[in-house]
Coordinates of N, CA and C and ligand atoms in Angstrom, one line a residue:
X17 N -5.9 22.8 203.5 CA -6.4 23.2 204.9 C -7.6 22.4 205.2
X18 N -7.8 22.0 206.2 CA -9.1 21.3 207.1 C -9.0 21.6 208.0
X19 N -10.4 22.1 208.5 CA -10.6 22.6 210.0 C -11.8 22.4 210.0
X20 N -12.7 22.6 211.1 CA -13.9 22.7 211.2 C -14.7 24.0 210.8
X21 N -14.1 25.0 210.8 CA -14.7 25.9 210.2 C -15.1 26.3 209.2
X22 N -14.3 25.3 207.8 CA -14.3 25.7 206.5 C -15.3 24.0 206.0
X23 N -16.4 23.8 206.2 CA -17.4 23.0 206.2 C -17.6 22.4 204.5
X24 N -17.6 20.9 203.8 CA -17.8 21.3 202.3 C -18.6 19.7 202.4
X25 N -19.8 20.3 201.6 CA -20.9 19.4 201.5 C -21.3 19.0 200.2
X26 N -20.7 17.4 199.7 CA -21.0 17.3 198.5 C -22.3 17.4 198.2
X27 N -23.1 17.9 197.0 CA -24.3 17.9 196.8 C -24.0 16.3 195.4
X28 N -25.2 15.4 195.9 CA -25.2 13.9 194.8 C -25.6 14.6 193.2
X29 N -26.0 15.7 192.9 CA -26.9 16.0 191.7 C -25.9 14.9 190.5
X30 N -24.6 15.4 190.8 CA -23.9 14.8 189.7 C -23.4 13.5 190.2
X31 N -23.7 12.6 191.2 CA -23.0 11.5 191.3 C -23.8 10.5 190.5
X32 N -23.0 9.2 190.4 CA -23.0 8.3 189.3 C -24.3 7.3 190.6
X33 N -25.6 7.7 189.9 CA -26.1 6.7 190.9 C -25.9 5.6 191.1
X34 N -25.4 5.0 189.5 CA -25.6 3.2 190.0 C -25.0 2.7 190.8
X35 N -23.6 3.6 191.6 CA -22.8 3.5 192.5 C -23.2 4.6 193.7
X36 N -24.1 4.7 193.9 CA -25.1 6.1 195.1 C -23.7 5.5 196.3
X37 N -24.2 4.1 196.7 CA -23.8 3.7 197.9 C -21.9 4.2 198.5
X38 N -21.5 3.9 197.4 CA -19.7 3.9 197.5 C -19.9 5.4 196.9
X39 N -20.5 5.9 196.0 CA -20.3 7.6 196.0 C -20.3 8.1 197.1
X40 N -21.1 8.1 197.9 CA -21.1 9.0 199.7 C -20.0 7.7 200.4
X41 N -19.8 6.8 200.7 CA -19.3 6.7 201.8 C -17.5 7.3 201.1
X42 N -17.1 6.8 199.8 CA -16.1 7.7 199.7 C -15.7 8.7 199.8
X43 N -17.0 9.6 199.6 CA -16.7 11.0 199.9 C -16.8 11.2 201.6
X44 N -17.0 10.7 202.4 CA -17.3 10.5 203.7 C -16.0 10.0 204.1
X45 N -15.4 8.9 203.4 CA -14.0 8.6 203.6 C -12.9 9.8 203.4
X46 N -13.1 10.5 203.1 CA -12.3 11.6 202.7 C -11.9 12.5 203.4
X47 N -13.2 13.2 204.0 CA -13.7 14.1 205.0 C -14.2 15.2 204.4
X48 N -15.9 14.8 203.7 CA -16.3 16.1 203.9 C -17.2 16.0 205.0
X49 N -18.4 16.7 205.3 CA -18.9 17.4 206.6 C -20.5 17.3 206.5
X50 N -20.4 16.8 205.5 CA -22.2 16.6 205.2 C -22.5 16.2 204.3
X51 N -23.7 15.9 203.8 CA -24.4 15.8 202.6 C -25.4 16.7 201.8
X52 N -25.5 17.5 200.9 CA -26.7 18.3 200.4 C -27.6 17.7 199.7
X53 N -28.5 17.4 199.2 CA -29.5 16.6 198.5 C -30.5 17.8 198.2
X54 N -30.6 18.3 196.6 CA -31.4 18.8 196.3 C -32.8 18.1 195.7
X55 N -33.5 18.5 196.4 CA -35.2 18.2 195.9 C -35.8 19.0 195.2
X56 N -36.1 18.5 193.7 CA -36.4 19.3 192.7 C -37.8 19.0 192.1
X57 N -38.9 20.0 192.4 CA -40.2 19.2 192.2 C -40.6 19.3 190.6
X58 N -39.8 19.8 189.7 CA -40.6 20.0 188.2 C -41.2 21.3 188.0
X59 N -41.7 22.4 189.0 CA -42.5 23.6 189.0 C -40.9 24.5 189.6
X60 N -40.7 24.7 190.6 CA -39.9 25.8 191.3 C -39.0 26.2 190.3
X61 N -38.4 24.5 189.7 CA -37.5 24.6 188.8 C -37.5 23.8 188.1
X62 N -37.4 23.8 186.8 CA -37.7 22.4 185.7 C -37.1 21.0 185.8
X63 N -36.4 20.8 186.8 CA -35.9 19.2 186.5 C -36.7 18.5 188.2
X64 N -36.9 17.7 187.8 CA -37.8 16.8 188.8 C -36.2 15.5 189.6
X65 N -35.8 15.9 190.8 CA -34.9 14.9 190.8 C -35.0 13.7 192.4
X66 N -34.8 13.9 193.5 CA -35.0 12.9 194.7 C -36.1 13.2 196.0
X67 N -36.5 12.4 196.3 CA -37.5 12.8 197.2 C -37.1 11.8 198.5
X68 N -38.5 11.4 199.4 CA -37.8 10.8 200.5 C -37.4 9.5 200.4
X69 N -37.4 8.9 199.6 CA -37.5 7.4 199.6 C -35.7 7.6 199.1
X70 N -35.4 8.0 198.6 CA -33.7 8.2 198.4 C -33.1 8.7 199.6
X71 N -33.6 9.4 200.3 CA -33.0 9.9 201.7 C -32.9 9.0 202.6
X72 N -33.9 7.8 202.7 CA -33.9 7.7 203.6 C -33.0 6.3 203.4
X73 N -32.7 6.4 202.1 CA -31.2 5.2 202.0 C -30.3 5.7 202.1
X74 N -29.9 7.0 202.2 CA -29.0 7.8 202.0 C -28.6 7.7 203.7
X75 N -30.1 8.3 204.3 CA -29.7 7.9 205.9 C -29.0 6.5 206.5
X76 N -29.4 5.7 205.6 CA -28.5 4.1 206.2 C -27.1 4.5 206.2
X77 N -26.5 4.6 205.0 CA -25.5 5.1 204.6 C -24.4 5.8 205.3
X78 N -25.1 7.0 205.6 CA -23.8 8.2 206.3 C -24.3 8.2 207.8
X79 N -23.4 9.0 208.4 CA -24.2 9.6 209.8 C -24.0 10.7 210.2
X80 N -23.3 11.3 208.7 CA -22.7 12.8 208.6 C -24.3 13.3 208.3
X81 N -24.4 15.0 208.4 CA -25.4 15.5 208.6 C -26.2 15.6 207.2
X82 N -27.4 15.0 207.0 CA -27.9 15.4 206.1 C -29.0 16.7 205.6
X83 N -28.2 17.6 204.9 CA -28.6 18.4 204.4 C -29.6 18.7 203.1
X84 N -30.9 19.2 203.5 CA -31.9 19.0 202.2 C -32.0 20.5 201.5
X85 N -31.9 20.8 200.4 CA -32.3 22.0 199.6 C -33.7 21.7 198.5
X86 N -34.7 22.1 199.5 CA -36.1 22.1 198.8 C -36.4 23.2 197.8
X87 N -36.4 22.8 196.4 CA -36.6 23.2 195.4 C -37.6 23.5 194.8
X88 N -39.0 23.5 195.5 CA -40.1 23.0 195.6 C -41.0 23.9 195.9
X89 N -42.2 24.2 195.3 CA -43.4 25.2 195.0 C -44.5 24.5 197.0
X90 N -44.4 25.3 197.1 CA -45.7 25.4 198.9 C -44.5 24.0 199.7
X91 N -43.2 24.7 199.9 CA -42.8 23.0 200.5 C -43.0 23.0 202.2
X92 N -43.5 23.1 202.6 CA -44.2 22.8 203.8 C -45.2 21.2 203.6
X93 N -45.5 21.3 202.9 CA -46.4 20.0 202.3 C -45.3 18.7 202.3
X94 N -44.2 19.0 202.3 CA -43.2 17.8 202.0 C -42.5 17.7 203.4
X95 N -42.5 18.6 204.7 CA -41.7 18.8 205.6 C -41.5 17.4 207.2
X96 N -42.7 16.8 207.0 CA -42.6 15.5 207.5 C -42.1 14.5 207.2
X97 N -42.9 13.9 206.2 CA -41.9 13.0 205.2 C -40.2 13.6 205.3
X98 N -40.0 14.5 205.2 CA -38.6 14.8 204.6 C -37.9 14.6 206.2
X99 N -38.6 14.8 207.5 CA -37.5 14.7 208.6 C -37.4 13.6 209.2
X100 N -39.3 12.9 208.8 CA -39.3 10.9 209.1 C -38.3 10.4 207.9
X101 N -38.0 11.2 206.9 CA -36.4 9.8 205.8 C -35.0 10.5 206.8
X102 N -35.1 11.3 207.7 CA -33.5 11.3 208.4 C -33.1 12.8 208.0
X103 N -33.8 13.6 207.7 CA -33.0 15.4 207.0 C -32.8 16.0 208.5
X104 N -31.3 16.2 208.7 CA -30.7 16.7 209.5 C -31.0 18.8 209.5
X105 N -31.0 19.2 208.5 CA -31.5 20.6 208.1 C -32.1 20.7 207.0
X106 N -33.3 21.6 206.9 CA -34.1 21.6 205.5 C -33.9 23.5 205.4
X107 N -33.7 23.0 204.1 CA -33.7 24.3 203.5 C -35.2 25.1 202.1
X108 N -35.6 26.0 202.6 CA -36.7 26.6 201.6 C -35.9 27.8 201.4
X109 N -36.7 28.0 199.8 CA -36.6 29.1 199.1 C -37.5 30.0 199.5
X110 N -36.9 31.6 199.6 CA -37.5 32.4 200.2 C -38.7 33.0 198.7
X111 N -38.3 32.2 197.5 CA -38.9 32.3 196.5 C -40.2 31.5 196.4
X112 N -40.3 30.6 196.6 CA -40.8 29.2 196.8 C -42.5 29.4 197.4
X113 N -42.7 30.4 198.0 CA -43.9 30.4 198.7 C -44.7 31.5 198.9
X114 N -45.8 32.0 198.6 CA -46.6 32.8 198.5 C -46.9 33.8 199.9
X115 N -47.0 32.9 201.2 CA -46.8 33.1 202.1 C -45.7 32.5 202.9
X116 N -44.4 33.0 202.5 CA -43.1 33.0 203.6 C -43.3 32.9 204.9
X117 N -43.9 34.0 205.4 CA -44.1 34.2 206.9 C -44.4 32.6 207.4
X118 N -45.8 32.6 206.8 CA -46.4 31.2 207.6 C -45.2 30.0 207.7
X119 N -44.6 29.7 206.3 CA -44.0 28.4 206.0 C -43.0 28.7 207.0
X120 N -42.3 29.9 207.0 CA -40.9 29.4 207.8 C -41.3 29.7 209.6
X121 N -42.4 29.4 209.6 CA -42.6 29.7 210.9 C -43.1 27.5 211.0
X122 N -43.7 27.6 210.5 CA -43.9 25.8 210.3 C -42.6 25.4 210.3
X123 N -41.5 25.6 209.5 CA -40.3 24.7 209.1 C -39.5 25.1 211.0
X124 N -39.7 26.1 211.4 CA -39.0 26.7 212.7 C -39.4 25.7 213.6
X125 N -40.8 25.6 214.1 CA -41.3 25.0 214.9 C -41.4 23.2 214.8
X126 N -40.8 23.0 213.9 CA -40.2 21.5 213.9 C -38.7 21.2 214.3
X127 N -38.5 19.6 214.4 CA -37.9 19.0 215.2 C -36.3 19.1 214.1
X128 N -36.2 20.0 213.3 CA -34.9 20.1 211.7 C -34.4 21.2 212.3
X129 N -33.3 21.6 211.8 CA -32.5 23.2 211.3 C -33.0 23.5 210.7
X130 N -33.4 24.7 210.4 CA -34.5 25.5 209.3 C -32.8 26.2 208.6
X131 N -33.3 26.4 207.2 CA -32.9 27.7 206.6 C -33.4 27.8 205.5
X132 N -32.9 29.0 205.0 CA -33.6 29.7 204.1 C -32.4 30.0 202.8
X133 N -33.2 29.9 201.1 CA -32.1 30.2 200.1 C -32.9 31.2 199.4
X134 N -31.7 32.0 199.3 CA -31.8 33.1 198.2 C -31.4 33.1 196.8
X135 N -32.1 33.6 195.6 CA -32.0 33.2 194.5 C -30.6 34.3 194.1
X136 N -29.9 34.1 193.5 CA -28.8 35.5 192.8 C -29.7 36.7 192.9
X137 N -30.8 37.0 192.1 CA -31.8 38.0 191.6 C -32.1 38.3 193.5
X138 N -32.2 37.9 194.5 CA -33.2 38.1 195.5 C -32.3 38.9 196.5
X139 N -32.6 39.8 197.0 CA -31.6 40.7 197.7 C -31.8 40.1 199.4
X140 N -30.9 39.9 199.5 CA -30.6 40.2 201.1 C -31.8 40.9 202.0
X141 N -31.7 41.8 201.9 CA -32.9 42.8 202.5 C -34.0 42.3 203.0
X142 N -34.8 41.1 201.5 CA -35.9 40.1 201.8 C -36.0 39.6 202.9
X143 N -34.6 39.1 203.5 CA -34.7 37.8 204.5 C -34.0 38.3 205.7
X144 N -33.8 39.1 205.9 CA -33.2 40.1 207.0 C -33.6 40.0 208.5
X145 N -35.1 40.1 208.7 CA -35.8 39.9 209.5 C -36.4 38.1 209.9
X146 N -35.7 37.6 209.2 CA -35.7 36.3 209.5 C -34.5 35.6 210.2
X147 N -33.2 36.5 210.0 CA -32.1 35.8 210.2 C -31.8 35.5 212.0
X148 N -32.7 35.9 212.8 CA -32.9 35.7 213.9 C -33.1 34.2 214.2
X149 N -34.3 33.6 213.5 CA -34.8 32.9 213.8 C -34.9 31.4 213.0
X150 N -33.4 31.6 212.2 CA -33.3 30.3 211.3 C -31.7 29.9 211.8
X151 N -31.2 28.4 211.3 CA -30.0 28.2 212.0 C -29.4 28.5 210.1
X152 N -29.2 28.6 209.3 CA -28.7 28.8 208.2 C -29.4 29.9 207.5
X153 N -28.3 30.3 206.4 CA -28.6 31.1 205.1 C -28.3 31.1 203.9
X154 N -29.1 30.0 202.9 CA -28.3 29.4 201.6 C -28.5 30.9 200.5
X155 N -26.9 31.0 200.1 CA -26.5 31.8 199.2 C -26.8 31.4 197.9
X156 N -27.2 31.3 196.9 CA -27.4 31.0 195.6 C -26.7 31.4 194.9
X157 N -25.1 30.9 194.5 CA -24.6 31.1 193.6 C -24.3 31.4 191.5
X158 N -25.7 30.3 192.1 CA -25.9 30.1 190.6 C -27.6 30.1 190.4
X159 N -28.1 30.2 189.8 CA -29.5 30.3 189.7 C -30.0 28.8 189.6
X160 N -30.6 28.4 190.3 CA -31.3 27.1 190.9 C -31.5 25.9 189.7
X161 N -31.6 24.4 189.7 CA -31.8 23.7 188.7 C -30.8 23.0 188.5
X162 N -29.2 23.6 188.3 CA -28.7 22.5 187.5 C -27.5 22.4 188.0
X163 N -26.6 21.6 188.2 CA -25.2 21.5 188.7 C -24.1 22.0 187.2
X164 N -22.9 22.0 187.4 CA -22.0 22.6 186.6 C -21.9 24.2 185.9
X165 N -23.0 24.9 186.7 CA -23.1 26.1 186.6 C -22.2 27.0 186.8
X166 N -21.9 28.2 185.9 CA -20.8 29.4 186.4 C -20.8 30.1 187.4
X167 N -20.2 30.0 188.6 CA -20.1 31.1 189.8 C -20.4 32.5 189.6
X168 N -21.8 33.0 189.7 CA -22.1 34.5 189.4 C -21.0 35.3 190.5
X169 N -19.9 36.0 189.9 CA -18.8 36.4 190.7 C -19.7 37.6 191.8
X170 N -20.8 38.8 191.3 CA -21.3 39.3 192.6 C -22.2 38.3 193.6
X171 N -22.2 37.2 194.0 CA -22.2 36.3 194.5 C -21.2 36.9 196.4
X172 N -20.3 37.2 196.2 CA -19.2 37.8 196.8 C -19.7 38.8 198.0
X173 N -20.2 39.7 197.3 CA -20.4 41.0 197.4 C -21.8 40.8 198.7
X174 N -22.7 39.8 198.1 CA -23.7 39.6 199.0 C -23.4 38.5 200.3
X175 N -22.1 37.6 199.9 CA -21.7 36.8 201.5 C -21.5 37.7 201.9
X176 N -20.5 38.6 201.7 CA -19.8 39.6 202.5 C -21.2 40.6 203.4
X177 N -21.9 40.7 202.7 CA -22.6 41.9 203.5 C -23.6 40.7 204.4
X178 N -24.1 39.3 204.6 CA -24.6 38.7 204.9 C -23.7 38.6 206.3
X179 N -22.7 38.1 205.9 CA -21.5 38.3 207.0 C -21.6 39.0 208.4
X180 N -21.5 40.3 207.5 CA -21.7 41.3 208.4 C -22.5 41.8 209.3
X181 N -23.9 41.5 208.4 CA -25.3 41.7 209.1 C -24.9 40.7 210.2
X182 N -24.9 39.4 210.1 CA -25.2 38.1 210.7 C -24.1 38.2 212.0
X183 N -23.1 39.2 212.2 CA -21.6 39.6 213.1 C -22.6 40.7 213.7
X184 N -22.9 41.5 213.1 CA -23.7 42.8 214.0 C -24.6 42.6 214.3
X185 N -25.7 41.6 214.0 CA -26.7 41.2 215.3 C -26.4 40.0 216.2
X186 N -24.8 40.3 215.8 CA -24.9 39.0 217.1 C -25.4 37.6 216.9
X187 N -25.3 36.7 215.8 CA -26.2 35.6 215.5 C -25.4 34.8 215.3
X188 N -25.7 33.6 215.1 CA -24.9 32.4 214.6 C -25.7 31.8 213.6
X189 N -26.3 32.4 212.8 CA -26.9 31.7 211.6 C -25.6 31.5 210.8
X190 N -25.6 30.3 210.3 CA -24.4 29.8 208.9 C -24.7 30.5 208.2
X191 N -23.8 31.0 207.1 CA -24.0 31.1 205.9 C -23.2 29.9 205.1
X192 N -24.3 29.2 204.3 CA -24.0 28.5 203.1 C -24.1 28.8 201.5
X193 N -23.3 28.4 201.1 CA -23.1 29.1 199.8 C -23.4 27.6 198.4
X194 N -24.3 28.0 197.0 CA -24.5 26.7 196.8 C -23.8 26.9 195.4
X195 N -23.2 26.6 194.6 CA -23.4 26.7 193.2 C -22.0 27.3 192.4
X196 N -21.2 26.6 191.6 CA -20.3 26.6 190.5 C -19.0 26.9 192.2
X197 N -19.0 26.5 193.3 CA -18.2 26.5 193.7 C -16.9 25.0 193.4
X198 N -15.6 25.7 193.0 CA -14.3 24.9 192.4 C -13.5 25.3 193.2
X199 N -12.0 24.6 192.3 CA -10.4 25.3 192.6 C -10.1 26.8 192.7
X200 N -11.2 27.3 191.8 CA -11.2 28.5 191.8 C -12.0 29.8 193.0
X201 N -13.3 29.4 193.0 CA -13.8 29.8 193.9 C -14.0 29.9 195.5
X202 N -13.6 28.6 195.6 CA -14.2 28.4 196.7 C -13.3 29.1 197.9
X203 N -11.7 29.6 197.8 CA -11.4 30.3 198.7 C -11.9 31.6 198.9
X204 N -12.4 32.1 197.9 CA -13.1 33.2 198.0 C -14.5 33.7 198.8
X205 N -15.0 32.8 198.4 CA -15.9 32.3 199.2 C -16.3 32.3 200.5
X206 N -15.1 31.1 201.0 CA -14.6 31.4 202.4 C -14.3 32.2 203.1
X207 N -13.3 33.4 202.3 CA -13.1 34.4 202.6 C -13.9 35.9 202.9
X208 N -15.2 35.4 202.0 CA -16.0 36.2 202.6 C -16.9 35.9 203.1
X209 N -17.1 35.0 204.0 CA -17.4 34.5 204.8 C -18.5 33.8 205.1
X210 N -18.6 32.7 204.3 CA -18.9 31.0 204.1 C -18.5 30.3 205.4
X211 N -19.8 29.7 205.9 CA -19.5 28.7 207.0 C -19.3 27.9 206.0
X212 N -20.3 27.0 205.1 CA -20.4 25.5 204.9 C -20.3 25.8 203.0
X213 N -19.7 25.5 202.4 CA -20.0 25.8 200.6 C -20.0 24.3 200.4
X214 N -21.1 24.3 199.5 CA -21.8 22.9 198.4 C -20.8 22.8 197.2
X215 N -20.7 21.4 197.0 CA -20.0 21.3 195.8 C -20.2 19.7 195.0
X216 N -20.6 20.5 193.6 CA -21.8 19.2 193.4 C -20.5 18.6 191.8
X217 N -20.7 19.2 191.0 CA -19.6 19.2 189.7 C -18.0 18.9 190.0
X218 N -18.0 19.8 191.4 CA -16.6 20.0 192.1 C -15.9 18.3 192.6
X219 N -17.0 17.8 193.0 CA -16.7 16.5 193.5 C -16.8 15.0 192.7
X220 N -18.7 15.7 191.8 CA -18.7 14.6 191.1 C -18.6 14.2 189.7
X221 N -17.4 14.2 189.1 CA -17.1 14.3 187.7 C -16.5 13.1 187.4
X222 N -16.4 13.0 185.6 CA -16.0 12.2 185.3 C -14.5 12.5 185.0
X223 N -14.0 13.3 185.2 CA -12.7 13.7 185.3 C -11.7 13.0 186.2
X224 N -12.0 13.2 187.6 CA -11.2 12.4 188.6 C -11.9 11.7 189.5
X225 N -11.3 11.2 190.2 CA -11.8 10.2 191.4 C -12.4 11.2 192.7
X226 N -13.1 10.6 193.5 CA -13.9 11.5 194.3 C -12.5 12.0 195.4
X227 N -11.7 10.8 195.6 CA -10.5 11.5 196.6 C -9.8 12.5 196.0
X228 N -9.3 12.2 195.1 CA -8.4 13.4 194.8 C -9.3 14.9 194.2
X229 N -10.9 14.9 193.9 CA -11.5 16.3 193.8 C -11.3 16.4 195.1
X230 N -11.7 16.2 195.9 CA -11.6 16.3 197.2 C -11.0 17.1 198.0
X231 N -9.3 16.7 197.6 CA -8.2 17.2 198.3 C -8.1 18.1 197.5
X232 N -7.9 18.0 196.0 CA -7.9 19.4 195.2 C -8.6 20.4 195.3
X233 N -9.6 20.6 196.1 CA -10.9 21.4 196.6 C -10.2 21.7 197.7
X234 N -9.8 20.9 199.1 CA -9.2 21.6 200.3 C -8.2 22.1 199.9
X235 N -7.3 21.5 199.2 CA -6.0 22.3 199.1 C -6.1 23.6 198.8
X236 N -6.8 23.8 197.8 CA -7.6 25.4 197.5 C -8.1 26.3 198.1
X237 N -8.4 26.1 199.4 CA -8.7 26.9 200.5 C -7.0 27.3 201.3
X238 N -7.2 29.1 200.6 CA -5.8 29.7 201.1 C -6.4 31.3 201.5
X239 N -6.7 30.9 202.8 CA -7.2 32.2 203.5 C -5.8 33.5 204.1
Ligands
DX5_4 C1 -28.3 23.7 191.8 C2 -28.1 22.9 193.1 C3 -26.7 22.7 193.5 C4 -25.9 21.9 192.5 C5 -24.5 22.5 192.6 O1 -29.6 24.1 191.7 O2 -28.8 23.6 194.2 O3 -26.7 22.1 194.8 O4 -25.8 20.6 192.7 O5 -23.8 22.0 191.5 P1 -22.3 22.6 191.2 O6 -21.5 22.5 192.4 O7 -21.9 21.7 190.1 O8 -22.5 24.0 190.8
ZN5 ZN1 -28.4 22.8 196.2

């Protein structure tokens, strides 16, 4: 199945950089719908991995949307730089900042998509009062840091009720979903109601070629 509705954004964590260039446009050749790039400062979460100077090759590259997941301790400090390298939507952890209010009122009032990620552990409830005023809502499937992670199955339970809220106030905030989505998951996912799902292991493995994860991923979508 491909439609516009069912959105899948490779995340690079696991692509083969010495080939960065033909990694995305292949997957671009394919048809996915964006790009994720996680920014990992060493503090939020222990691995330290791309900043703007990779983005903004990345921006030569595609002209599909690029998507940033800021992993990163006070990231308001990074939010320039990150929209002068080309970041189409930036995303902060609702974890990430001492004072929330302030940052996502900074990240709103700029020229990006704002959204906001929730960790597994972090309830819905937290971010509730924000869902007005961001264009996304990153689900954390797996606890932050590392690609090839196990899809925490109540993962589910919280799109679904995200869903819901997000239908009954009337909003159009996305929900995006990030983490151990596969062949396995990901129609589920969809099903409870995933705009855009990340797929980082799913795409970039040494197992198969980026086309055929690819199709093996849409084919798997059976709503
Ligand atoms: C994890 C990252 C993910 C990661 C997903 O902290 O936010 O974007 O790349 O990898 P997979 O799809 O392999 O779980
Ligand atoms: Zn991510």
């Amino acid at each position: 199945m491909n439609n516009n509705r069912f959105r899948i954004y490779p995340s690079i964590l696991t692509a083969d950089l010495g080939k960065l260039d033909k990694q995305i446009s292949t997957a671009e050749e394919y048809g996915v719908d964006g790009f994720h790039i996680d920014v990992m400062d060493g503090q939020f979460v222990p691995p330290i991995t791309f900043g703007p100077i990779i983005i903004s090759h990345i921006r030569k590259i595609t002209k599909l949307p690029i998507d940033i997941h800021m992993m990163v301790i006070d990231p308001e400090r990074y939010f320039d730089e990150l929209i002068d390298a080309g970041a189409d939507s930036i995303t902060i952890h609702y974890e990430s900042t001492p004072d929330f209010d302030n940052t996502i009122n900074k990240l709103t009032s700029l020229n990006v998509e704002s959204s906001v990620a929730i960790n597994p552990n972090t309830s819905l409830t937290s971010v509730q009062n924000y869902l007005a005023e961001i264009n996304q809502l990153l689900i954390m499937s797996v606890n932050p840091g590392y690609g090839g992670q196990k899809f925490i199955p109540s993962s589910i339970n919280k799109i679904e009720s995200a869903k819901s809220l997000i239908d009954q106030l009337n909003l159009s905030t996305k929900i995006q979903v990030d983490g151990g989505i596969n062949s396995n998951t990901i129609s589920n996912v969809f099903t409870a109601g995933a705009d855009i799902v990340v797929a980082g292991s799913a795409i970039y493995n040494e197992m198969n070629d980026i086309e055929t994860s690819i199709k093996t991923l849409k084919d798997s979508i059976i709503l």
